[in-house]
Short mmCIF file of C-alpha atoms in Angstrom, two decimals:
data_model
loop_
_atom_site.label_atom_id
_atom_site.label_comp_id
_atom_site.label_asym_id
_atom_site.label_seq_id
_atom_site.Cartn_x
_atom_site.Cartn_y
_atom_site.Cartn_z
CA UNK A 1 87.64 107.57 127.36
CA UNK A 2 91.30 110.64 127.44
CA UNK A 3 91.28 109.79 123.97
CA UNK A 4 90.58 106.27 122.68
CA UNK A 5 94.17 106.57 121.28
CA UNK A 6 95.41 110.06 119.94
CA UNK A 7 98.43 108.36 118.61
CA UNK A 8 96.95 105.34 116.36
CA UNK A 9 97.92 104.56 112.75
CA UNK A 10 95.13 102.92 111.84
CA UNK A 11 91.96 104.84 110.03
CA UNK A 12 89.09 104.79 111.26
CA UNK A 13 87.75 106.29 107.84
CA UNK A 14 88.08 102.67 106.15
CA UNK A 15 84.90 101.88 108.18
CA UNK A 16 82.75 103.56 105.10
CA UNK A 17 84.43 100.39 103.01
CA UNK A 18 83.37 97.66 105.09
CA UNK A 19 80.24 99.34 104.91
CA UNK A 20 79.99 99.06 101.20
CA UNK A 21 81.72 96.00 100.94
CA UNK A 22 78.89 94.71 102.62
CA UNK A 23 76.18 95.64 100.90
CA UNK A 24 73.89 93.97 98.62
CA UNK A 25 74.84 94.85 94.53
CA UNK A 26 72.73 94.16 91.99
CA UNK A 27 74.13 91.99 89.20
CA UNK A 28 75.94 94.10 86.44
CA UNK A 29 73.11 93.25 83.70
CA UNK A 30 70.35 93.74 85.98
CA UNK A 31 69.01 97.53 84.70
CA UNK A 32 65.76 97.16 86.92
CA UNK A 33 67.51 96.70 90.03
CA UNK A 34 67.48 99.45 92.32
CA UNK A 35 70.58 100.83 94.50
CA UNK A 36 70.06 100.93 98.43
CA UNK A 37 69.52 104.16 99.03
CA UNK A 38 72.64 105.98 100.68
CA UNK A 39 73.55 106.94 104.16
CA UNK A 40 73.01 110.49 104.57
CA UNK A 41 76.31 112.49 105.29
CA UNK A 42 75.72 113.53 108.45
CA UNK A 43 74.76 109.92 109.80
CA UNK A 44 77.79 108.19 107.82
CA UNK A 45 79.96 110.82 109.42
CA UNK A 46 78.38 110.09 113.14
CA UNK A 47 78.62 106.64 112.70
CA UNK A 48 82.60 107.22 111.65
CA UNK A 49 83.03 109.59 114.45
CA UNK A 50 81.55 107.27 116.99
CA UNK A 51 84.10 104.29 116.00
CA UNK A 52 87.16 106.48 115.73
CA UNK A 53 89.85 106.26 118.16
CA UNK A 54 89.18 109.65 118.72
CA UNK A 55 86.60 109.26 121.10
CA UNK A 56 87.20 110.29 124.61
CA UNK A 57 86.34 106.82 126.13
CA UNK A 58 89.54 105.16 126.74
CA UNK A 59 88.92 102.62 125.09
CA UNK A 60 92.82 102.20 124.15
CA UNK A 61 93.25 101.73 127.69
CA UNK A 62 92.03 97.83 127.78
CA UNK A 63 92.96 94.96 125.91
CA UNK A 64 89.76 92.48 126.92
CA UNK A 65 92.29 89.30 128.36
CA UNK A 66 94.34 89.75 125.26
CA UNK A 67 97.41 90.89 127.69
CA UNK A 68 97.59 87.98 130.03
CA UNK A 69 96.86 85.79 126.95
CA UNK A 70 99.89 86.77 125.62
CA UNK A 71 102.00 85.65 128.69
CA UNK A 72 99.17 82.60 129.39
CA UNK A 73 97.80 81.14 126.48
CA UNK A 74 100.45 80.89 123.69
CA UNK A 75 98.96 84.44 121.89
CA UNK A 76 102.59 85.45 120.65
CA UNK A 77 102.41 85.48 117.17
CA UNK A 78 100.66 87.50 114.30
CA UNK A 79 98.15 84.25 113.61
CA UNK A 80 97.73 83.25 117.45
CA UNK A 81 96.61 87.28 117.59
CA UNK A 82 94.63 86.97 114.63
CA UNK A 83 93.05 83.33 115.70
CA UNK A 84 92.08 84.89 119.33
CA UNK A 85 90.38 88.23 118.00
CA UNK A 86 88.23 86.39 115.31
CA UNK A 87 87.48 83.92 118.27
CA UNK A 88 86.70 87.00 120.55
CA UNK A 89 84.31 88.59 117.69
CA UNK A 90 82.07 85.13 117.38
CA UNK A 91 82.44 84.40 120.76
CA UNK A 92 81.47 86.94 122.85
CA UNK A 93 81.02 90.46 120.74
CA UNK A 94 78.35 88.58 117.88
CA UNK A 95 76.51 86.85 120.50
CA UNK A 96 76.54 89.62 123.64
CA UNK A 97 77.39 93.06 123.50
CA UNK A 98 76.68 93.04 119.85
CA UNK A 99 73.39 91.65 119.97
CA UNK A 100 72.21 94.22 123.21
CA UNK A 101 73.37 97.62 120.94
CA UNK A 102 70.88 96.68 118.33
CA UNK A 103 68.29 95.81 120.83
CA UNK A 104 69.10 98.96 122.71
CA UNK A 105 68.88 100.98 119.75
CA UNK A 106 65.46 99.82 119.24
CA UNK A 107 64.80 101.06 122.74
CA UNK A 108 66.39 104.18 122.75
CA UNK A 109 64.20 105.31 119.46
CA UNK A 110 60.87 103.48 120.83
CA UNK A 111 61.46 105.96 124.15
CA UNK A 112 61.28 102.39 126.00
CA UNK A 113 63.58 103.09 129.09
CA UNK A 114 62.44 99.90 130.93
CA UNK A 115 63.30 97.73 127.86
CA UNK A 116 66.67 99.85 127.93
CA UNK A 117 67.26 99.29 131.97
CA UNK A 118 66.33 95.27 131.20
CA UNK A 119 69.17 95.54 128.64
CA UNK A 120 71.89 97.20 130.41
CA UNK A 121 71.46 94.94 133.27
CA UNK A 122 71.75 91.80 131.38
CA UNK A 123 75.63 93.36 130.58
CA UNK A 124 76.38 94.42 134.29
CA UNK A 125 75.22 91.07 135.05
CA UNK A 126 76.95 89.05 132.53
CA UNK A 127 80.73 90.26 133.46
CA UNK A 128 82.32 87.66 134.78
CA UNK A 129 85.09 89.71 136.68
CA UNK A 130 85.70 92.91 138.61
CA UNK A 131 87.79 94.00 135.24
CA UNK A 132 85.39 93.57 132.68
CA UNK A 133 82.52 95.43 134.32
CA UNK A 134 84.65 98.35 135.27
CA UNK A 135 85.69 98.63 131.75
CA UNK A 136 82.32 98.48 130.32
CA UNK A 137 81.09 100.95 133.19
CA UNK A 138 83.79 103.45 132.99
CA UNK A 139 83.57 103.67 128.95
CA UNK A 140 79.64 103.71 129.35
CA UNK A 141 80.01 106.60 131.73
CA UNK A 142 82.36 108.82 129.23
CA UNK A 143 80.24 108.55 126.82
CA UNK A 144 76.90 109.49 128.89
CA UNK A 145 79.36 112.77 129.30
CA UNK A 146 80.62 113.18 125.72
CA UNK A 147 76.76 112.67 124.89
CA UNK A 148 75.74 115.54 127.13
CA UNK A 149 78.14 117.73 125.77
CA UNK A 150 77.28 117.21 121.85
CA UNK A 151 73.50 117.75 122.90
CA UNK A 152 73.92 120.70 125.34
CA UNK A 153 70.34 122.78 124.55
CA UNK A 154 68.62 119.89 123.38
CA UNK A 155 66.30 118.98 125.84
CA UNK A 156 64.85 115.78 124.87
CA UNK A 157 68.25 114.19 123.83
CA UNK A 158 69.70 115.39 127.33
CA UNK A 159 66.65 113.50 128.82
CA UNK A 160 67.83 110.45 127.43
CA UNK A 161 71.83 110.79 128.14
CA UNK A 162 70.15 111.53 132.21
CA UNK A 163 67.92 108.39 131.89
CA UNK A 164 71.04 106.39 130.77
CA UNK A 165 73.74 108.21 133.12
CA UNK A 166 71.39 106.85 135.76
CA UNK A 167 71.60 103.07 135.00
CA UNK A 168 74.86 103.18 135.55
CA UNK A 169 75.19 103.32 131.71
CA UNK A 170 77.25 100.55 129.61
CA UNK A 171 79.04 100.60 126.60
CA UNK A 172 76.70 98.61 124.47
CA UNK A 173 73.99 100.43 125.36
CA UNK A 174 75.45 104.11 125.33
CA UNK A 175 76.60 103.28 122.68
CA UNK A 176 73.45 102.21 121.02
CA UNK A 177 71.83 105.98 122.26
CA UNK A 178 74.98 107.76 120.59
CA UNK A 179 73.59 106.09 117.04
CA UNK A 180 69.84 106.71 117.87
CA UNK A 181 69.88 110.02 116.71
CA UNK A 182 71.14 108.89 113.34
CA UNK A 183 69.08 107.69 110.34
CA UNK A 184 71.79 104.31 110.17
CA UNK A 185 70.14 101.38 109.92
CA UNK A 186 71.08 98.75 113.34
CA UNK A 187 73.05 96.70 110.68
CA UNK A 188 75.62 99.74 109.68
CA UNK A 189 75.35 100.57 113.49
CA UNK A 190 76.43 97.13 114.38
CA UNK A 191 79.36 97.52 111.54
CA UNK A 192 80.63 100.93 112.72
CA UNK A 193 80.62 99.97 116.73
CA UNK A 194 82.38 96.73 116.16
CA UNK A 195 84.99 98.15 113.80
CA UNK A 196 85.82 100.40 116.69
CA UNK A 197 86.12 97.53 118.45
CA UNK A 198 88.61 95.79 116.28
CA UNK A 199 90.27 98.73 116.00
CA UNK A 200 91.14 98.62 119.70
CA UNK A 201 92.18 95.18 120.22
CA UNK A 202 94.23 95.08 117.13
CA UNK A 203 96.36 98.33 119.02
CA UNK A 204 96.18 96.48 122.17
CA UNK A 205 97.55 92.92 120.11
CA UNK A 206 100.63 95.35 118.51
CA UNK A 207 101.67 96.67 121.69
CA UNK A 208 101.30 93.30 124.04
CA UNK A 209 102.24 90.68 121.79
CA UNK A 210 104.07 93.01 120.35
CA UNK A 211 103.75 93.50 116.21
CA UNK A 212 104.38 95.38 113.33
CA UNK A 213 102.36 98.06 112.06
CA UNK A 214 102.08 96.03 108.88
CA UNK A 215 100.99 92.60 110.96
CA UNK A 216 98.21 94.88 112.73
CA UNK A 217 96.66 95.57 109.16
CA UNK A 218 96.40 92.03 108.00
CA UNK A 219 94.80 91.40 111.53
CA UNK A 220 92.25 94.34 110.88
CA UNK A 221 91.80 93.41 107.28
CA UNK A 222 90.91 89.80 108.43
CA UNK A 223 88.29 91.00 111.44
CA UNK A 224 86.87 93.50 108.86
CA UNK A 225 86.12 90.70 106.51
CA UNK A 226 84.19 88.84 109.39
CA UNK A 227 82.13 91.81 110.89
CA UNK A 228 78.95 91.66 108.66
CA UNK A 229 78.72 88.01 109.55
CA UNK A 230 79.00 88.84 112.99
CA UNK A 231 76.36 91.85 112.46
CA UNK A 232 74.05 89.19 110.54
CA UNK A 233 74.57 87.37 113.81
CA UNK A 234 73.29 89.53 116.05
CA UNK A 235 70.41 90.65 114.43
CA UNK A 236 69.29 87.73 114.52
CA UNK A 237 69.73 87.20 118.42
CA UNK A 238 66.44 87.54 120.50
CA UNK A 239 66.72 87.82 124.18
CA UNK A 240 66.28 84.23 124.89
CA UNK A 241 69.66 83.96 122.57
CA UNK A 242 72.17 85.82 123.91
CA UNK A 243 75.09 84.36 125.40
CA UNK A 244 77.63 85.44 127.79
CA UNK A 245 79.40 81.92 127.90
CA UNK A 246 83.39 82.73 127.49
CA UNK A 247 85.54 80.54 130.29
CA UNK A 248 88.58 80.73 128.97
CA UNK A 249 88.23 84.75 128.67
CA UNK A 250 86.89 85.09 132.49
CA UNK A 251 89.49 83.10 133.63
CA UNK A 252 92.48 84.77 132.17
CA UNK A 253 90.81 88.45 132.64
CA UNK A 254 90.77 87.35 136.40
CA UNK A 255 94.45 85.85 135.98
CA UNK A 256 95.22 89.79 134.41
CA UNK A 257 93.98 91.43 137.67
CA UNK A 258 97.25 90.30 139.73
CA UNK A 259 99.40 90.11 136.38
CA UNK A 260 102.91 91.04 137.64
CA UNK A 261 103.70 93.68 134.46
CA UNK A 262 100.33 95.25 132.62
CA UNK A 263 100.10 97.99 130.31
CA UNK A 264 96.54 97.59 130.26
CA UNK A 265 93.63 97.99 132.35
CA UNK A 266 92.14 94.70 131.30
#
């Protein structure tokens, strides 16, 4: 991932609201309720750093269908945009990708490398074109190598980031090692990974549809209102649950591959 997208407007600091937003508050004349206890700095701060478009794993560099959807399937408005990506987060973020990181993270602090293998062949396996697997390889693989360089000299963390480049890795699921050495719980992992997420698409949806910087907000303001439902969602999803059921998306990403003009890899 050359940066994720050195040029982008959008902060990836309001993550740490959505995180509170979603919390549970006790009721104002409650005095025996107790606070959740707060992230520690230096996990808040990984999880931040791991959804910002900073991140050298090109993310900006795919829009997930959105770009042949535009010139296919009537996505050329702000509400079409906003309609698809809420779609997109439900559809096939809540109940896939979503539901393997916290699974994987699981894994990855257990030291269970078979359950991690099981897991990041259930994504290879589920993408439905030549596209979407690339994408999910090539990020996975960027950030096995940003991974090794943030834990040069720590052996036992570089045993793990050789155990995943070895898969090949996936995004979900080197993604999911990236949080393990955090104290987050899966739920603000879920919330930080799939902010990044929305982050991304809502560039991809102001360049390809094209809008405003203003129209990208309310888009990001509307997916960031739906993420802890989506997290809720994926907790909840056991292995016999997970879906990879999306026609409509396989069948445009495979219209994208001979689209005549792309800015986008996907």
């Amino acid at each position: 991932m050359t940066p994720r997208s050195a040029t982008t407007r959008i902060t990836t600091t309001t993550i740490d609201a959505a995180m509170t937003a979603a919390a549970c508050t006790a009721p104002a004349d409650d005095s025996t309720a107790v606070a959740p206890a707060a992230l520690p700095a230096a996990s808040l701060l990984q999880l931040i750093w791991l959804a910002s478009p900073a991140l050298p794993v090109g993310g900006f560099s795919y829009s997930e269908g959105l770009e042949v959807a535009v010139e296919r399937a009537g996505v050329t408005t702000e509400a079409a945009a906003a309609d698809w990506l809420a779609a997109q987060l439900q559809l096939t973020q809540a109940r896939g990708d979503m539901a393997v990181l916290q699974q994987a993270l699981a894994a990855w602090r257990a030291g269970d490398h078979a359950r991690v293998r099981r897991l990041n062949d259930w994504v290879l396996h589920t993408r439905e074109t030549s596209e979407m697997r690339l994408q999910t390889e090539q990020m996975g693989r960027s950030l096995a190598d940003w991974l090794r360089n943030q834990h040069a000299g720590d052996a036992a963390r570089l045993h793990d980031v050789a155990v995943l480049a070895a898969l090949p890795p996936t995004y979900p699921v080197a993604f999911a090692l990236a949080a393990a050495s955090t104290e987050a719980s899966a739920r603000d992992v879920l919330l930080a990974y799939t902010f990044g997420w929305a982050e991304n698409m809502v560039q991809a949806a102001l360049k390809a549809v094209p809008l405003g910087q203003s129209a990208g907000q309310r888009i990001l303001a509307r997916l960031a209102a739906a993420i802890p439902t989506a997290a809720d969602a994926a907790l909840r999803t056991g292995d016999a649950d997970r879906q990879a059921f999306s026609p409509m998306l396989a069948i445009l990403s495979a219209q994208h591959e001979t689209q005549y003009s792309r800015l986008f890899r996907s």
